[in-house]
Coordinates of C-alpha atoms in Angstrom, one line a residue:
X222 CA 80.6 102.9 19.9
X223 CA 77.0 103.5 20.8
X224 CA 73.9 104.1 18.1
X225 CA 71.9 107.4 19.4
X226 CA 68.2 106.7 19.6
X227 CA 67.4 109.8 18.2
X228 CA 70.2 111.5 16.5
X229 CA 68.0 115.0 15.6
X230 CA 68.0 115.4 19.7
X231 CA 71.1 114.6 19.9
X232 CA 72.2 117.3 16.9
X233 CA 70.0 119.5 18.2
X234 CA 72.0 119.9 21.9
X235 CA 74.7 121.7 19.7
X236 CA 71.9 124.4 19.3
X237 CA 71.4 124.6 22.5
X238 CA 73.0 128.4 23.3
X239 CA 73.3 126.7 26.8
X240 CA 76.6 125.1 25.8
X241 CA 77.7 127.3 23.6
X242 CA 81.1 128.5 26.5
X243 CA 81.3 124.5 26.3
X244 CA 79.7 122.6 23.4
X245 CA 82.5 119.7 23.4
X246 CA 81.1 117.4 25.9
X247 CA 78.2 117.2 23.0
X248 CA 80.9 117.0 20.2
X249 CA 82.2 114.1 22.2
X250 CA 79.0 112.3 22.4
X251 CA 77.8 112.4 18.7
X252 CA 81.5 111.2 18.2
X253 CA 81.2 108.2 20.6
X254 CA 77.7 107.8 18.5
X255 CA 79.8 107.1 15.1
X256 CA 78.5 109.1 11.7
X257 CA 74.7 109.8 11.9
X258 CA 72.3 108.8 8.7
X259 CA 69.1 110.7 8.0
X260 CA 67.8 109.7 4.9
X261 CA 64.9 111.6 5.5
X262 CA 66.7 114.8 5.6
X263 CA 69.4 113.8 3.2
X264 CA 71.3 114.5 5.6
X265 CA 74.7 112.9 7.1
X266 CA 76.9 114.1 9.9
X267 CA 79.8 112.8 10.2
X268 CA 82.2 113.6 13.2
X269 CA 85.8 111.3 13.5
X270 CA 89.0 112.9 12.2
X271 CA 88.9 109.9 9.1
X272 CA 85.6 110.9 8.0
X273 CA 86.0 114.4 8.0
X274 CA 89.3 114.6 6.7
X275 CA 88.1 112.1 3.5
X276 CA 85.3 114.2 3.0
X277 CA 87.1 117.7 2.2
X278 CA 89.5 115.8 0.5
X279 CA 87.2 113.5 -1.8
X280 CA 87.1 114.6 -5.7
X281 CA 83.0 114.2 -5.4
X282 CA 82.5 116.4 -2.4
X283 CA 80.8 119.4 -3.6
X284 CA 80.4 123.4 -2.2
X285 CA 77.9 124.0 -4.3
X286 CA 74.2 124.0 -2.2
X287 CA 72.7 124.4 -5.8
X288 CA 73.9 120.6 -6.2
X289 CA 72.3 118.9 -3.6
X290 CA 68.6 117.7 -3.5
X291 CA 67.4 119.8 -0.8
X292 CA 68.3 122.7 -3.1
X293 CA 66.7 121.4 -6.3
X294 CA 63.5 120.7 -4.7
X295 CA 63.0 123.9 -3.4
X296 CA 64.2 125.1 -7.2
X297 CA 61.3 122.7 -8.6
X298 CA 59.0 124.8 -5.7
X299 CA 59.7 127.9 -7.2
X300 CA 62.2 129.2 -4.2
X301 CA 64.8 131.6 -4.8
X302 CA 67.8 129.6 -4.5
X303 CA 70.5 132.2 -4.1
X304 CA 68.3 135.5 -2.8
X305 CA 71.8 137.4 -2.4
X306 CA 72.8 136.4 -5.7
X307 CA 76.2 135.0 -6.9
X308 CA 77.9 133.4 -4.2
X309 CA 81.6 133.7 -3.2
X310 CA 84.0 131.4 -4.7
X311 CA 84.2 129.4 -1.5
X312 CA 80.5 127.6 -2.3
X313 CA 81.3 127.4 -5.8
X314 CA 82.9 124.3 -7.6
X315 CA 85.3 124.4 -10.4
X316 CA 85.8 125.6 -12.7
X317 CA 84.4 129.3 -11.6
X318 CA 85.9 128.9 -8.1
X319 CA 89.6 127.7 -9.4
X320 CA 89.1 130.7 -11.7
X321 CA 88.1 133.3 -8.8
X322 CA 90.4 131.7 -6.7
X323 CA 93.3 131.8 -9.0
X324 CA 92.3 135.9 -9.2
X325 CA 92.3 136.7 -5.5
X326 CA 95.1 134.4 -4.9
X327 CA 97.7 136.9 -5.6
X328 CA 96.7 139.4 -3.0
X329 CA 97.6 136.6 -0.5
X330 CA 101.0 135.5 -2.0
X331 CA 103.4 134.8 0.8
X332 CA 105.3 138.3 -0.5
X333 CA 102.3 140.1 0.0
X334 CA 101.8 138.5 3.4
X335 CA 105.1 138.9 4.4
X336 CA 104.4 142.9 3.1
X337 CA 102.1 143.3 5.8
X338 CA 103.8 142.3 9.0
X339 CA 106.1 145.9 10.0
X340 CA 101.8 147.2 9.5
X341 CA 100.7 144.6 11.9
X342 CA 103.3 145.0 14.5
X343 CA 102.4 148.2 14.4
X344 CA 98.7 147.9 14.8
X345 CA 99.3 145.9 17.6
X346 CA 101.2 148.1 19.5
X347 CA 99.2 151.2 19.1
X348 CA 96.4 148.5 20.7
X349 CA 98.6 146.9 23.5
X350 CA 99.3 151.0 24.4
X351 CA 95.9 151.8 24.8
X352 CA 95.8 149.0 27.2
X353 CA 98.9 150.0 29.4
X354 CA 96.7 153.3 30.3
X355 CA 93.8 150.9 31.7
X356 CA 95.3 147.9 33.0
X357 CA 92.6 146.1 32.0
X358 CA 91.3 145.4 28.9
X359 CA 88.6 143.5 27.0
X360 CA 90.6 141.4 24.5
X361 CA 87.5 141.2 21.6
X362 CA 87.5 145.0 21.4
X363 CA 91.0 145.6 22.8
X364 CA 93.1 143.2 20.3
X365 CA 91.2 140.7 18.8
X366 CA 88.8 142.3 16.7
X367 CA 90.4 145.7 15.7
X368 CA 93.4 143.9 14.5
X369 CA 91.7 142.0 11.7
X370 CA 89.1 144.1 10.4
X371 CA 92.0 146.9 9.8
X372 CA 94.1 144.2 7.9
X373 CA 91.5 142.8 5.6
X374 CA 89.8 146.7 5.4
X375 CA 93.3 147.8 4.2
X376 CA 93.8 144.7 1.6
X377 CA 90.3 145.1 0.1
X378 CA 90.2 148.3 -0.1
X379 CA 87.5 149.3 2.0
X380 CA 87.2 152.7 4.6
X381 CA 88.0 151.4 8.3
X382 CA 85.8 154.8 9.0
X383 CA 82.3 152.0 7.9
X384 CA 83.7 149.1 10.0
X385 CA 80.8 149.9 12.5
X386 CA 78.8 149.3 10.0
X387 CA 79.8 146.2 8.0
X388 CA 80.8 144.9 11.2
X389 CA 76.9 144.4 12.2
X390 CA 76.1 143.1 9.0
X391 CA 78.9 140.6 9.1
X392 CA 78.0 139.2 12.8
X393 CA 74.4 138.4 11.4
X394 CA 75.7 137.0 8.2
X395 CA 78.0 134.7 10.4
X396 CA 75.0 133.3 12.2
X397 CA 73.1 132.5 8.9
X398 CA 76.2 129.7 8.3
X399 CA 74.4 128.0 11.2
X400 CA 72.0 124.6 10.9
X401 CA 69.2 125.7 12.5
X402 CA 67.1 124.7 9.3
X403 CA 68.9 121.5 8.8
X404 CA 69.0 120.5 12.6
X405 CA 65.4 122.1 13.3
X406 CA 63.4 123.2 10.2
X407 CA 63.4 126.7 11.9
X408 CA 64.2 129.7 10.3
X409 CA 64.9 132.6 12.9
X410 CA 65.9 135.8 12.6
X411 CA 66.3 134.6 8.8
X412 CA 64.6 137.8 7.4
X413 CA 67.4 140.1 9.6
X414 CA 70.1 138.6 8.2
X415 CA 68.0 139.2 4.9
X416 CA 68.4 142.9 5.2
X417 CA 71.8 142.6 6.0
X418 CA 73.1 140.4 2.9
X419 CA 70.9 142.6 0.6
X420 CA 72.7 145.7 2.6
X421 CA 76.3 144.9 3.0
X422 CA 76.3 143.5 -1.1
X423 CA 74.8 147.3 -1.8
X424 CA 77.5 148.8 0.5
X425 CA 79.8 146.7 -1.9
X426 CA 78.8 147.7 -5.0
X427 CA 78.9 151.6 -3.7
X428 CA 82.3 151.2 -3.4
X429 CA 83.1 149.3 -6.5
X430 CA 81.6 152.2 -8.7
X431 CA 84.0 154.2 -6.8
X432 CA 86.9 152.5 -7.1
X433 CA 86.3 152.5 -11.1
X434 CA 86.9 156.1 -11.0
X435 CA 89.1 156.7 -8.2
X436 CA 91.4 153.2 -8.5
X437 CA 93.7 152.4 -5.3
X438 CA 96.5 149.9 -4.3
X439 CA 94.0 147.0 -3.0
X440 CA 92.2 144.2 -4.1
X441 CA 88.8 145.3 -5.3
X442 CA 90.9 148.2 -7.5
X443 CA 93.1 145.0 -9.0
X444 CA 89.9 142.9 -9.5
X445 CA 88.2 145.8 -11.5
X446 CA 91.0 145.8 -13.6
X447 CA 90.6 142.2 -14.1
X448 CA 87.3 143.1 -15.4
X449 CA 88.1 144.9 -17.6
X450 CA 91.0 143.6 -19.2
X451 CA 88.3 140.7 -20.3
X452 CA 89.0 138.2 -17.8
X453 CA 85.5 136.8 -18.0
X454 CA 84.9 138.4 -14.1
X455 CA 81.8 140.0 -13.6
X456 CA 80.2 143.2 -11.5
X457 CA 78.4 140.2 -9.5
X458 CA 81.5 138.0 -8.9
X459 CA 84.0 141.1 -7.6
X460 CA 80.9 141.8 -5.1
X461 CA 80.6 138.3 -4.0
X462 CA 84.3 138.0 -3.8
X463 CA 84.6 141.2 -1.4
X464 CA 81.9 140.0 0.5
X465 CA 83.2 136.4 1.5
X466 CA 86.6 137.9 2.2
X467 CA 85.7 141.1 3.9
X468 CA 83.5 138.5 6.4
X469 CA 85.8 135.4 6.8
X470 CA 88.9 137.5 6.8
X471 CA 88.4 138.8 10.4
X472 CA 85.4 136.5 12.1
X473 CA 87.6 133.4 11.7
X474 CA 90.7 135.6 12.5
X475 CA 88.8 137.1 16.0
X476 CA 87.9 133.9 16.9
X477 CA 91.5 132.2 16.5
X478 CA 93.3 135.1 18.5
X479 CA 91.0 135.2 21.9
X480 CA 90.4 131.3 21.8
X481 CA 94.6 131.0 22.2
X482 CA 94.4 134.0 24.9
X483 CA 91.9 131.8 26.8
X484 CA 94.0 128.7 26.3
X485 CA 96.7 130.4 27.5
X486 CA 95.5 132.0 30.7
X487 CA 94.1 129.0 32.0
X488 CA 97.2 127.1 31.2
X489 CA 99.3 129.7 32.4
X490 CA 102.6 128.2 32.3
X491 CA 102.1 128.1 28.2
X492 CA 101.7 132.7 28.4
X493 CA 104.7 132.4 30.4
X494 CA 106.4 130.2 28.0
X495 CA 105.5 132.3 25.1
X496 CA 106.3 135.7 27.1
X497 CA 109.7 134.4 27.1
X498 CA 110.3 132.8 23.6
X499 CA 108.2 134.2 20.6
X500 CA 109.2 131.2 18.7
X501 CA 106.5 129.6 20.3
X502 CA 103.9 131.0 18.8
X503 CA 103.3 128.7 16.4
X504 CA 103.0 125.7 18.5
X505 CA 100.4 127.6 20.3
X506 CA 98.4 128.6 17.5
X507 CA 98.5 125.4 15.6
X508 CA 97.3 124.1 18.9
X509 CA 94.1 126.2 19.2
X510 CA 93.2 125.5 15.9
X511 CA 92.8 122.4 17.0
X512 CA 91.9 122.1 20.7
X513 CA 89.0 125.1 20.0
X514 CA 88.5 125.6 16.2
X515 CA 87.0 129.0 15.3
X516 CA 85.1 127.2 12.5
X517 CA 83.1 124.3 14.4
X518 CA 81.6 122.9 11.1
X519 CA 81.3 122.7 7.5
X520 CA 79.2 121.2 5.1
X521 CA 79.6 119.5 1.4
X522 CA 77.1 117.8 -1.2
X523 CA 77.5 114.6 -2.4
X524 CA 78.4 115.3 -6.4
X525 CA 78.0 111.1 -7.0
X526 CA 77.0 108.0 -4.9
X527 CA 80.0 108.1 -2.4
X528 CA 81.3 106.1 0.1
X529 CA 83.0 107.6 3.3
X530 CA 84.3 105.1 5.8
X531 CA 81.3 102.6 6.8
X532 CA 78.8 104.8 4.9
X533 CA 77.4 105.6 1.7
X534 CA 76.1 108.6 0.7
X535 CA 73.9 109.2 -2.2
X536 CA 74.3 112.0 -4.6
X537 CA 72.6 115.1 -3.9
X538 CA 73.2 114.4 0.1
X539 CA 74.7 117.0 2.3
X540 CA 77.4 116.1 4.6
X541 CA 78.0 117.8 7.8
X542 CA 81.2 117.3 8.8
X543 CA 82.0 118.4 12.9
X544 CA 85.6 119.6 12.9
X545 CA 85.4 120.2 16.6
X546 CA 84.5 116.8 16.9
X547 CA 87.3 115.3 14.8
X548 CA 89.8 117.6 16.4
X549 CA 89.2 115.7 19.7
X550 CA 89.2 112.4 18.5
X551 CA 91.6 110.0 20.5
X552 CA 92.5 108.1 16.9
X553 CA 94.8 111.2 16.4
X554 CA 95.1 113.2 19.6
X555 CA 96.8 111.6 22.5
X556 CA 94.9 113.7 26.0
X557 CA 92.5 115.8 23.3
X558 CA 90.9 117.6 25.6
X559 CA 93.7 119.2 26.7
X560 CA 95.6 122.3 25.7
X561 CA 99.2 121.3 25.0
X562 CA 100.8 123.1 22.5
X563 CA 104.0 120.8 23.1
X564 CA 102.1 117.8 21.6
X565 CA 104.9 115.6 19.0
X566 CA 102.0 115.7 16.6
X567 CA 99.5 118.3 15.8
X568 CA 96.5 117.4 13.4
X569 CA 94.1 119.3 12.5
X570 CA 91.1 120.3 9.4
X571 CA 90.8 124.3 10.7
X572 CA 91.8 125.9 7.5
X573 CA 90.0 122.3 5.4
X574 CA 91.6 120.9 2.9
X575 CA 92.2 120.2 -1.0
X576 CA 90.9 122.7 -3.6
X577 CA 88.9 124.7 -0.6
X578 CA 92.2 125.1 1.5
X579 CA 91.6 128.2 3.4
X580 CA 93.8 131.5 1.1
X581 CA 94.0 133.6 4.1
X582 CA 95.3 130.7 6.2
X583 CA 99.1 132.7 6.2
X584 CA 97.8 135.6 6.9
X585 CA 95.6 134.3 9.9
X586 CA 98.8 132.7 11.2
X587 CA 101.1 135.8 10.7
X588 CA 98.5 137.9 12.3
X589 CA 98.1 135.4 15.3
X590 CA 101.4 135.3 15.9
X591 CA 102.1 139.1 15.7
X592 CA 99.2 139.7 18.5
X593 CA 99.9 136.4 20.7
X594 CA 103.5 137.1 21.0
X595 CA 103.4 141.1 21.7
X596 CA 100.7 140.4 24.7
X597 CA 102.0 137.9 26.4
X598 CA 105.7 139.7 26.3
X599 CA 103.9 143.2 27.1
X600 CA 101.7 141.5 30.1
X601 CA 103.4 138.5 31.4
X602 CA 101.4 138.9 34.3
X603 CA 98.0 139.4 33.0
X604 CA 95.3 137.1 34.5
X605 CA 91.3 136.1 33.5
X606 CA 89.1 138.9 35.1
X607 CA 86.5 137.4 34.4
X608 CA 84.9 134.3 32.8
X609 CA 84.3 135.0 29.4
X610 CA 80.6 135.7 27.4
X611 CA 80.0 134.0 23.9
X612 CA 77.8 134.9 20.9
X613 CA 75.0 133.1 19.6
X614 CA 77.2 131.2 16.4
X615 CA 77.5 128.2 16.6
X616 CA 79.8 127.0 13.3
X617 CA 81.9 130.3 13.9
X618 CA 81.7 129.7 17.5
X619 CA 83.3 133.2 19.7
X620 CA 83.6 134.9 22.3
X621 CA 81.7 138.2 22.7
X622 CA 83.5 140.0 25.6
X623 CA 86.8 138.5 27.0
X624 CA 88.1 140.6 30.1
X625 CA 91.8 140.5 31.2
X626 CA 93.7 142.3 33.7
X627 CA 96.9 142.8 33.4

């Protein structure tokens, strides 16, 4: 293990929008560095499978921003700390997050789930058909994308006729969850993705007025109901909620269902396999959720002085934790760097872990497996048409045009 001489340049390479169709020849470097320090920053990065994984587990690991020192100075400042106002449950700590959670945690039941799979087969067949006219398709706005956004459009209630719309919002949103302030200091496009918090939260709070007078089978309807019935929920937290689910239940879900198409079609003899057997899916998801993680990163704040593995972290510190970097670390992949769905053991942090265990992780996989199973059976043959183009994200790292012929 080597010490970087400067780990900022180092960080600062997985910025580099350069990479961004390959950043894990850099993921592999900062995890031959071992866990980077920068006090000044109060910042620690942390990249092997151990460190990450004792990190989202650890009882004093924090979602929280407010907590952590880099917050409460700018508090002390006089900064707005929360500009779009509550936050979704997944950067909030207990007990307000095990109480959202425990709320929203019903529309994700496994018999809900299990509800929605004769809808998703169907969704991806009316897709796939489209397809058959062309013979080539581009898998983000053939499959990928439509597929989610429909699902988690239909569970929250909101019109499919305004995906357009929240759609735009959402890809600008996803770009904010990236560390160009804590890598760089820099704050770019940070007053577009302004607008479209402040919009997409007004959009959200349209349609919760109403759903208080015209109440429907989905998840904002059962949450206003909630409301009211006194459950301590307020007009702010149903937003918030909505919000977080209506982004991370289809960017992480895009992401997860082109990055196995890719896998697959440059491992070919795995689309083959799975054209033949459906019961393969799951290998081959659980696979890509390893070998090319649609979340790259995450972060956490130190709630106490903690230790994690050689290190100590002092409370109020942020930890960046590089799940594409502990995915591919030989201490628990045998070959990581390749794409082998028949691995004996698969290990991975995709959907985290402990209280902040992903809720739509079922779903994700059902809807994986629906799609991945139906294209390779419907196109055995299909084949890359070209290589594929990438948008700007770099912790929900995807593709932005993927183009198959089949």
């Amino acid at each position: 293990m080597t010490a970087p001489a400067e780990p900022q340049a180092l960080l600062l390479k997985l910025l580099d929008p350069a990479i961004r169709a390959n950043p894990y020849p850099v993921y592999r470097e900062i995890l031959d560095s071992g866990p980077m320090q920068m006090p000044e920053s109060t910042l620690h990065v942390l990249s092997s499978f151990a460190d990450c994984d004792e990190v989202l587990r650890h009882p004093d690991s924090c979602s929280d921003r407010l907590k952590s020192t880099v917050a409460q100075r700018a508090i002390a400042a006089g900064e707005q700390p929360r500009p779009f106002g509550t936050p979704g449950f997944l950067f909030l700590d207990p007990p307000d997050h095990t109480r959202l959670r425990r709320l929203v945690s019903k529309a994700f039941s496994p018999k809900v789930v299990k509800s929605l799979e004769p809808d998703i087969t169907g969704l991806v067949d009316d897709l796939l058909d489209k397809v058959d006219e062309t013979g080539e398709f581009d898998v983000i706005e053939g499959l990928a994308h439509p597929l989610p956004v429909a699902v988690i459009c239909r569970l929250l209630g909101v019109p499919i006729d305004d995906e357009p719309q929240f759609s735009s919002a959402s890809t600008l949103l996803a770009q904010g969850l990236d560390p160009f302030v804590t890598f760089s200091g820099e704050t770019q496009g940070l007053e577009a993705r302004m607008q479209a918090g402040l919009w997409l939260r007004g959009y959200l709070r349209e349609l919760l007025e109403r759903r208080r007078s015209q109440p429907a089978d989905d998840l904002m309807s059962a949450l206003i109901s909630v409301e009211e019935s006194g459950d301590q929920l307020t007009e702010e937290e149903i937003v918030a909620t909505c919000n977080l689910l209506l982004i991370a239940g289809h960017e992480t879900t895009v992401n997860l269902i082109a990055n196995a198409i890719l896998a697959m079609l440059r491992n070919r003899e795995h689309w083959t396999a799975l054209s033949a057997d459906p019961s393969r899916a799951s290998a081959i998801i659980e696979e890509t959720l390893r070998y090319d993680p649609p979340v790259q990163l995450a972060s956490r704040v130190a709630g106490a002085d903690m230790e994690i593995g050689s290190i100590r972290v002092p409370k109020g510190d942020i930890m960046m934790v590089l799940l594409a970097a502990a995915h591919r670390d030989p201490a628990v992949a045998d070959r990581p760097d390749e794409f082998d769905p028949t691995r004996s053991a698969i290990r991975h942090l995709a959907f985290g872990h402990g209280a902040h265990f992903c809720l739509g992780a079922p779903l994700a996989r059902m809807e994986a497996a629906v799609a991945l199973s139906a294209v390779t059976k419907r196109f055995p043959d299909a084949r890359l048409a070209d290589e594929p183009t990438y948008k700007p994200h770099v912790t929900l790292r995807g593709m932005a045009r993927l183009d198959v012929a089949v």
